PDB file of C-alpha atoms in Angstrom:
ATOM      1  CA  UNK L1279     -15.851   0.777 -10.038  1.00  0.00           C
ATOM      2  CA  UNK L1280     -17.910  -0.711  -7.244  1.00  0.00           C
ATOM      3  CA  UNK L1281     -16.621  -2.782  -4.393  1.00  0.00           C
ATOM      4  CA  UNK L1282     -13.924  -5.352  -4.888  1.00  0.00           C
ATOM      5  CA  UNK L1283     -12.120  -7.814  -2.661  1.00  0.00           C
ATOM      6  CA  UNK L1284      -8.421  -8.545  -2.355  1.00  0.00           C
ATOM      7  CA  UNK L1285      -6.578 -11.806  -1.769  1.00  0.00           C
ATOM      8  CA  UNK L1286      -2.893 -11.436  -0.910  1.00  0.00           C
ATOM      9  CA  UNK L1287      -0.741 -14.556  -1.242  1.00  0.00           C
ATOM     10  CA  UNK L1288       1.976 -14.726   1.410  1.00  0.00           C
ATOM     11  CA  UNK L1289       2.778 -18.410   1.744  1.00  0.00           C
ATOM     12  CA  UNK L1290       5.864 -18.817  -0.462  1.00  0.00           C
ATOM     13  CA  UNK L1291       9.029 -20.513   0.777  1.00  0.00           C
ATOM     14  CA  UNK L1292      11.474 -17.767  -0.394  1.00  0.00           C
ATOM     15  CA  UNK L1293      14.102 -20.393  -1.209  1.00  0.00           C
ATOM     16  CA  UNK L1294      16.355 -17.844  -2.934  1.00  0.00           C
ATOM     17  CA  UNK L1295      16.425 -15.844   0.299  1.00  0.00           C
ATOM     18  CA  UNK L1296      17.212 -18.689   2.666  1.00  0.00           C
ATOM     19  CA  UNK L1297      13.609 -19.570   3.467  1.00  0.00           C
ATOM     20  CA  UNK L1298      12.832 -16.390   5.412  1.00  0.00           C
ATOM     21  CA  UNK L1299       9.297 -15.073   5.847  1.00  0.00           C
ATOM     22  CA  UNK L1300       9.746 -12.832   2.827  1.00  0.00           C
ATOM     23  CA  UNK L1301       6.451 -10.900   3.017  1.00  0.00           C
ATOM     24  CA  UNK L1302       7.364  -9.868   6.567  1.00  0.00           C
ATOM     25  CA  UNK L1303      10.614  -8.214   5.447  1.00  0.00           C
ATOM     26  CA  UNK L1304      10.422  -4.427   5.791  1.00  0.00           C
ATOM     27  CA  UNK L1305      10.626  -2.028   2.876  1.00  0.00           C
ATOM     28  CA  UNK L1306      10.340   1.656   3.699  1.00  0.00           C
ATOM     29  CA  UNK L1307       9.679   0.766   7.321  1.00  0.00           C
ATOM     30  CA  UNK L1308       6.724  -1.562   6.656  1.00  0.00           C
ATOM     31  CA  UNK L1309       6.548  -5.301   5.978  1.00  0.00           C
ATOM     32  CA  UNK L1310       6.019  -5.941   2.275  1.00  0.00           C
ATOM     33  CA  UNK L1311       2.701  -7.679   2.901  1.00  0.00           C
ATOM     34  CA  UNK L1312       1.451  -4.643   4.845  1.00  0.00           C
ATOM     35  CA  UNK L1313       2.392  -2.382   1.949  1.00  0.00           C
ATOM     36  CA  UNK L1314       0.371  -4.589  -0.408  1.00  0.00           C
ATOM     37  CA  UNK L1315      -2.578  -4.600   1.989  1.00  0.00           C
ATOM     38  CA  UNK L1316      -2.365  -0.800   2.210  1.00  0.00           C
ATOM     39  CA  UNK L1317      -2.606  -0.533  -1.584  1.00  0.00           C
ATOM     40  CA  UNK L1318      -5.982  -2.303  -1.369  1.00  0.00           C
ATOM     41  CA  UNK L1319      -7.182  -0.587   1.806  1.00  0.00           C
ATOM     42  CA  UNK L1320     -10.581   0.061   0.172  1.00  0.00           C
ATOM     43  CA  UNK L1321     -11.122  -3.605  -0.730  1.00  0.00           C
ATOM     44  CA  UNK L1322     -13.827  -5.528   1.132  1.00  0.00           C
ATOM     45  CA  UNK L1323     -12.836  -7.980   2.389  1.00  0.00           C
ATOM     46  CA  UNK L1324      -9.061  -8.232   2.423  1.00  0.00           C
ATOM     47  CA  UNK L1325      -7.740 -11.775   2.835  1.00  0.00           C
ATOM     48  CA  UNK L1326      -4.152 -12.709   3.651  1.00  0.00           C
ATOM     49  CA  UNK L1327      -3.193 -16.284   2.797  1.00  0.00           C
ATOM     50  CA  UNK L1328      -0.120 -17.588   4.574  1.00  0.00           C
ATOM     51  CA  UNK L1329       1.349 -17.639   8.078  1.00  0.00           C
ATOM     52  CA  UNK L1330      -1.154 -15.942  10.365  1.00  0.00           C
ATOM     53  CA  UNK L1331       1.179 -14.314  12.903  1.00  0.00           C
ATOM     54  CA  UNK L1332       0.693 -10.560  13.083  1.00  0.00           C
ATOM     55  CA  UNK L1333      -2.205 -10.260  10.639  1.00  0.00           C
ATOM     56  CA  UNK L1334      -3.355  -6.606  10.599  1.00  0.00           C
ATOM     57  CA  UNK L1335      -6.690  -5.838  12.216  1.00  0.00           C
ATOM     58  CA  UNK L1336      -9.659  -6.237   9.901  1.00  0.00           C
ATOM     59  CA  UNK L1337      -7.847  -8.610   7.547  1.00  0.00           C
ATOM     60  CA  UNK L1338      -9.151 -12.151   7.192  1.00  0.00           C
ATOM     61  CA  UNK L1339      -6.545 -14.907   7.447  1.00  0.00           C
ATOM     62  CA  UNK L1340      -6.394 -18.204   5.581  1.00  0.00           C
ATOM     63  CA  UNK L1341      -3.834 -20.949   4.998  1.00  0.00           C
ATOM     64  CA  UNK L1342      -3.404 -22.890   1.793  1.00  0.00           C
ATOM     65  CA  UNK L1343      -3.860 -26.669   1.879  1.00  0.00           C
ATOM     66  CA  UNK L1344      -1.265 -28.017   2.254  1.00  0.00           C
ATOM     67  CA  UNK L1345       0.849 -25.181   3.718  1.00  0.00           C
ATOM     68  CA  UNK L1346       3.387 -24.251   1.072  1.00  0.00           C
ATOM     69  CA  UNK L1347       1.180 -25.777  -1.624  1.00  0.00           C
ATOM     70  CA  UNK L1348       1.746 -22.898  -4.004  1.00  0.00           C
ATOM     71  CA  UNK L1349      -0.182 -19.918  -5.346  1.00  0.00           C
ATOM     72  CA  UNK L1350      -3.131 -21.801  -6.835  1.00  0.00           C
ATOM     73  CA  UNK L1351      -3.831 -23.631  -3.580  1.00  0.00           C
ATOM     74  CA  UNK L1352      -3.442 -20.296  -1.798  1.00  0.00           C
ATOM     75  CA  UNK L1353      -5.841 -18.596  -4.211  1.00  0.00           C
ATOM     76  CA  UNK L1354      -8.421 -21.302  -3.509  1.00  0.00           C
ATOM     77  CA  UNK L1355      -8.081 -20.759   0.244  1.00  0.00           C
ATOM     78  CA  UNK L1356      -8.445 -17.006  -0.168  1.00  0.00           C
ATOM     79  CA  UNK L1357     -11.450 -17.166  -2.462  1.00  0.00           C
ATOM     80  CA  UNK L1358     -13.186 -19.442   0.038  1.00  0.00           C
ATOM     81  CA  UNK L1359     -13.265 -16.554   2.527  1.00  0.00           C
ATOM     82  CA  UNK L1360     -14.887 -14.022   0.185  1.00  0.00           C
ATOM     83  CA  UNK L1361     -18.433 -12.880   0.737  1.00  0.00           C
ATOM     84  CA  UNK L1362     -20.936 -14.715  -1.510  1.00  0.00           C
ATOM     85  CA  UNK L1363     -21.814 -11.580  -3.478  1.00  0.00           C
ATOM     86  CA  UNK L1364     -18.211 -10.651  -4.300  1.00  0.00           C
ATOM     87  CA  UNK L1365     -17.745 -10.422  -8.068  1.00  0.00           C
ATOM     88  CA  UNK L1366     -14.256  -8.903  -8.487  1.00  0.00           C
ATOM     89  CA  UNK L1367     -11.044  -9.706  -6.632  1.00  0.00           C
ATOM     90  CA  UNK L1368      -7.512  -8.392  -6.769  1.00  0.00           C
ATOM     91  CA  UNK L1369      -5.192 -11.406  -6.642  1.00  0.00           C
ATOM     92  CA  UNK L1370      -1.791 -10.228  -5.479  1.00  0.00           C
ATOM     93  CA  UNK L1371       1.567 -11.576  -4.426  1.00  0.00           C
ATOM     94  CA  UNK L1372       2.621 -10.336  -0.987  1.00  0.00           C
ATOM     95  CA  UNK L1373       6.100  -9.300  -2.167  1.00  0.00           C
ATOM     96  CA  UNK L1374       5.037  -6.285  -4.247  1.00  0.00           C
ATOM     97  CA  UNK L1375       6.211  -3.426  -2.003  1.00  0.00           C
ATOM     98  CA  UNK L1376       5.840  -0.800  -4.736  1.00  0.00           C
ATOM     99  CA  UNK L1377       2.174  -1.526  -5.460  1.00  0.00           C
ATOM    100  CA  UNK L1378      -0.096   1.524  -5.169  1.00  0.00           C
ATOM    101  CA  UNK L1379      -3.812   2.210  -5.050  1.00  0.00           C
ATOM    102  CA  UNK L1380      -3.440   4.080  -8.349  1.00  0.00           C
ATOM    103  CA  UNK L1381      -2.098   0.932  -9.995  1.00  0.00           C
ATOM    104  CA  UNK L1382      -5.008  -1.122  -8.648  1.00  0.00           C
ATOM    105  CA  UNK L1383      -7.389   1.542  -9.906  1.00  0.00           C
ATOM    106  CA  UNK L1384      -5.938   1.301 -13.384  1.00  0.00           C
ATOM    107  CA  UNK L1385      -6.467  -2.452 -13.431  1.00  0.00           C
ATOM    108  CA  UNK L1386     -10.053  -2.086 -12.219  1.00  0.00           C
ATOM    109  CA  UNK L1387     -10.719   0.484 -14.941  1.00  0.00           C
ATOM    110  CA  UNK L1388      -9.446  -1.926 -17.593  1.00  0.00           C
ATOM    111  CA  UNK L1389     -11.563  -4.756 -16.215  1.00  0.00           C
ATOM    112  CA  UNK L1390     -14.800  -2.783 -16.402  1.00  0.00           C
ATOM    113  CA  UNK L1391     -14.080  -0.398 -19.282  1.00  0.00           C
ATOM    114  CA  UNK L1392     -15.787  -0.289 -22.650  1.00  0.00           C
ATOM    115  CA  UNK L1393     -15.787  -3.096 -25.171  1.00  0.00           C
ATOM    116  CA  UNK L1394     -15.853  -6.831 -24.514  1.00  0.00           C
ATOM    117  CA  UNK L1395     -15.739  -7.633 -20.829  1.00  0.00           C
ATOM    118  CA  UNK L1396     -12.634  -9.665 -19.970  1.00  0.00           C
ATOM    119  CA  UNK L1397     -12.309 -12.230 -17.199  1.00  0.00           C
ATOM    120  CA  UNK L1398      -9.381 -10.334 -15.737  1.00  0.00           C
ATOM    121  CA  UNK L1399      -6.813  -7.608 -16.187  1.00  0.00           C
ATOM    122  CA  UNK L1400      -3.169  -7.790 -15.206  1.00  0.00           C
ATOM    123  CA  UNK L1401      -0.021  -5.839 -15.836  1.00  0.00           C
ATOM    124  CA  UNK L1402       2.536  -6.885 -18.442  1.00  0.00           C
ATOM    125  CA  UNK L1403       6.178  -5.937 -18.309  1.00  0.00           C
ATOM    126  CA  UNK L1404       8.158  -4.399 -21.156  1.00  0.00           C
ATOM    127  CA  UNK L1405       8.882  -7.855 -22.561  1.00  0.00           C
ATOM    128  CA  UNK L1406       5.184  -8.679 -22.705  1.00  0.00           C
ATOM    129  CA  UNK L1407       5.244 -11.104 -19.786  1.00  0.00           C
ATOM    130  CA  UNK L1408       2.027 -11.212 -17.792  1.00  0.00           C
ATOM    131  CA  UNK L1409       2.323 -10.347 -14.119  1.00  0.00           C
ATOM    132  CA  UNK L1410      -0.599 -12.569 -13.196  1.00  0.00           C
ATOM    133  CA  UNK L1411      -0.280 -12.055  -9.443  1.00  0.00           C
ATOM    134  CA  UNK L1412      -0.623  -8.325  -9.934  1.00  0.00           C
ATOM    135  CA  UNK L1413      -4.090  -8.374 -11.425  1.00  0.00           C
ATOM    136  CA  UNK L1414      -7.830  -8.133 -10.866  1.00  0.00           C
ATOM    137  CA  UNK L1415     -10.181 -10.932 -11.814  1.00  0.00           C
ATOM    138  CA  UNK L1416     -13.808 -11.879 -11.953  1.00  0.00           C
ATOM    139  CA  UNK L1417     -14.435 -14.242  -9.080  1.00  0.00           C
ATOM    140  CA  UNK L1418     -16.678 -16.531 -11.134  1.00  0.00           C
ATOM    141  CA  UNK L1419     -13.927 -17.035 -13.727  1.00  0.00           C
ATOM    142  CA  UNK L1420     -11.339 -17.914 -11.072  1.00  0.00           C
ATOM    143  CA  UNK L1421     -13.681 -20.320  -9.335  1.00  0.00           C
ATOM    144  CA  UNK L1422     -14.448 -22.020 -12.642  1.00  0.00           C
ATOM    145  CA  UNK L1423     -10.710 -22.364 -13.229  1.00  0.00           C
ATOM    146  CA  UNK L1424     -10.213 -23.863  -9.777  1.00  0.00           C
ATOM    147  CA  UNK L1425     -13.044 -26.351 -10.359  1.00  0.00           C
ATOM    148  CA  UNK L1426     -11.551 -27.368 -13.712  1.00  0.00           C
ATOM    149  CA  UNK L1427      -8.059 -27.797 -12.261  1.00  0.00           C
ATOM    150  CA  UNK L1428      -9.359 -29.808  -9.323  1.00  0.00           C
ATOM    151  CA  UNK L1429     -10.925 -32.285 -11.729  1.00  0.00           C
ATOM    152  CA  UNK L1430      -7.887 -32.370 -14.032  1.00  0.00           C
ATOM    153  CA  UNK L1431      -5.514 -32.982 -11.126  1.00  0.00           C
ATOM    154  CA  UNK L1432      -7.633 -35.555  -9.355  1.00  0.00           C
ATOM    155  CA  UNK L1433      -8.691 -33.351  -6.476  1.00  0.00           C
ATOM    156  CA  UNK L1434      -5.485 -31.582  -5.451  1.00  0.00           C
ATOM    157  CA  UNK L1435      -4.230 -28.095  -6.288  1.00  0.00           C
ATOM    158  CA  UNK L1436      -0.816 -28.305  -4.606  1.00  0.00           C
ATOM    159  CA  UNK L1437       1.945 -27.298  -6.985  1.00  0.00           C
ATOM    160  CA  UNK L1438      -0.378 -26.198  -9.782  1.00  0.00           C
ATOM    161  CA  UNK L1439       0.999 -23.256 -11.791  1.00  0.00           C
ATOM    162  CA  UNK L1440      -0.909 -19.988 -12.009  1.00  0.00           C
ATOM    163  CA  UNK L1441      -0.906 -20.195 -15.808  1.00  0.00           C
ATOM    164  CA  UNK L1442      -2.953 -23.398 -15.534  1.00  0.00           C
ATOM    165  CA  UNK L1443      -5.516 -21.629 -13.359  1.00  0.00           C
ATOM    166  CA  UNK L1444      -5.839 -18.800 -15.872  1.00  0.00           C
ATOM    167  CA  UNK L1445      -5.776 -20.964 -19.004  1.00  0.00           C
ATOM    168  CA  UNK L1446      -8.622 -20.065 -21.318  1.00  0.00           C
ATOM    169  CA  UNK L1447      -9.532 -16.834 -19.532  1.00  0.00           C
ATOM    170  CA  UNK L1448      -9.946 -13.628 -21.499  1.00  0.00           C
ATOM    171  CA  UNK L1449      -7.229 -11.400 -20.039  1.00  0.00           C
ATOM    172  CA  UNK L1450      -6.730  -7.704 -20.720  1.00  0.00           C
ATOM    173  CA  UNK L1451      -2.994  -7.016 -20.596  1.00  0.00           C
ATOM    174  CA  UNK L1452      -2.152  -3.621 -19.134  1.00  0.00           C
ATOM    175  CA  UNK L1453       1.213  -1.907 -19.666  1.00  0.00           C
ATOM    176  CA  UNK L1454       2.402   0.421 -16.923  1.00  0.00           C
ATOM    177  CA  UNK L1455       2.830   4.029 -18.016  1.00  0.00           C
ATOM    178  CA  UNK L1456       2.527   5.762 -14.677  1.00  0.00           C
ATOM    179  CA  UNK L1457       5.141   7.626 -12.716  1.00  0.00           C
ATOM    180  CA  UNK L1458       7.652   5.748 -10.633  1.00  0.00           C
ATOM    181  CA  UNK L1459       8.734   2.124 -10.572  1.00  0.00           C
ATOM    182  CA  UNK L1460       6.517  -0.639 -11.954  1.00  0.00           C
ATOM    183  CA  UNK L1461       3.926  -1.810  -9.437  1.00  0.00           C
ATOM    184  CA  UNK L1462       4.597  -5.468 -10.233  1.00  0.00           C
ATOM    185  CA  UNK L1463       8.212  -5.302  -9.062  1.00  0.00           C
ATOM    186  CA  UNK L1464       8.576  -8.320  -6.794  1.00  0.00           C
ATOM    187  CA  UNK L1465      11.337  -9.093  -4.333  1.00  0.00           C
ATOM    188  CA  UNK L1466      12.823 -12.516  -4.964  1.00  0.00           C
ATOM    189  CA  UNK L1467      16.355 -11.723  -3.771  1.00  0.00           C
ATOM    190  CA  UNK L1468      18.085  -9.575  -1.174  1.00  0.00           C
ATOM    191  CA  UNK L1469      19.172  -7.279  -4.010  1.00  0.00           C
ATOM    192  CA  UNK L1470      15.533  -6.812  -5.040  1.00  0.00           C
ATOM    193  CA  UNK L1471      14.687  -5.757  -1.484  1.00  0.00           C
ATOM    194  CA  UNK L1472      17.532  -3.218  -1.549  1.00  0.00           C
ATOM    195  CA  UNK L1473      16.297  -1.789  -4.857  1.00  0.00           C
ATOM    196  CA  UNK L1474      12.759  -1.485  -3.548  1.00  0.00           C
ATOM    197  CA  UNK L1475      14.078   0.235  -0.428  1.00  0.00           C
ATOM    198  CA  UNK L1476      15.846   2.818  -2.603  1.00  0.00           C
ATOM    199  CA  UNK L1477      12.681   3.475  -4.595  1.00  0.00           C
ATOM    200  CA  UNK L1478      10.678   4.149  -1.453  1.00  0.00           C
ATOM    201  CA  UNK L1479      13.077   6.834  -0.150  1.00  0.00           C
TER     202      UNK L1479
END
């Protein structure tokens, strides 16, 4: 696989955790967002969308419009900072502390493997639910989805669901069969953070 970019979405309100800056919470001694950025260390560029305090060196920063406008608005802000020739992007939630480079590599392999070329590849859990913010996508397909949604919603993307962005895209669903915990494990509660901490020991 050639070069790819990464957009990490870190602007959520974390209402179930009292509104804390969830991506900044440490797991295994590192903020969750830094662990996600480390899993895509070979991506060019890496873009972090959300509060800009403490952005690691070499990472581009963006803010969704309006702040707190949700993942689709954040994806639009992140894609706007990609280089013009970027064709593939990993679109990732910032609360995936167990994500690894191996997991990203598996998704990239499925995106560019033999057979019909999909618009994206994302993990699915054991119940068949797509983990859309743990996936890799063709930039052109995402931008077309953003353009369509902008028209459908009268110009605004705030509050739009990710499933609406991805509607109509050809998605290759990838089960996880690797060692260790699933890379899409996200931390929505304090208990989730504790579980992730145990897995990283």
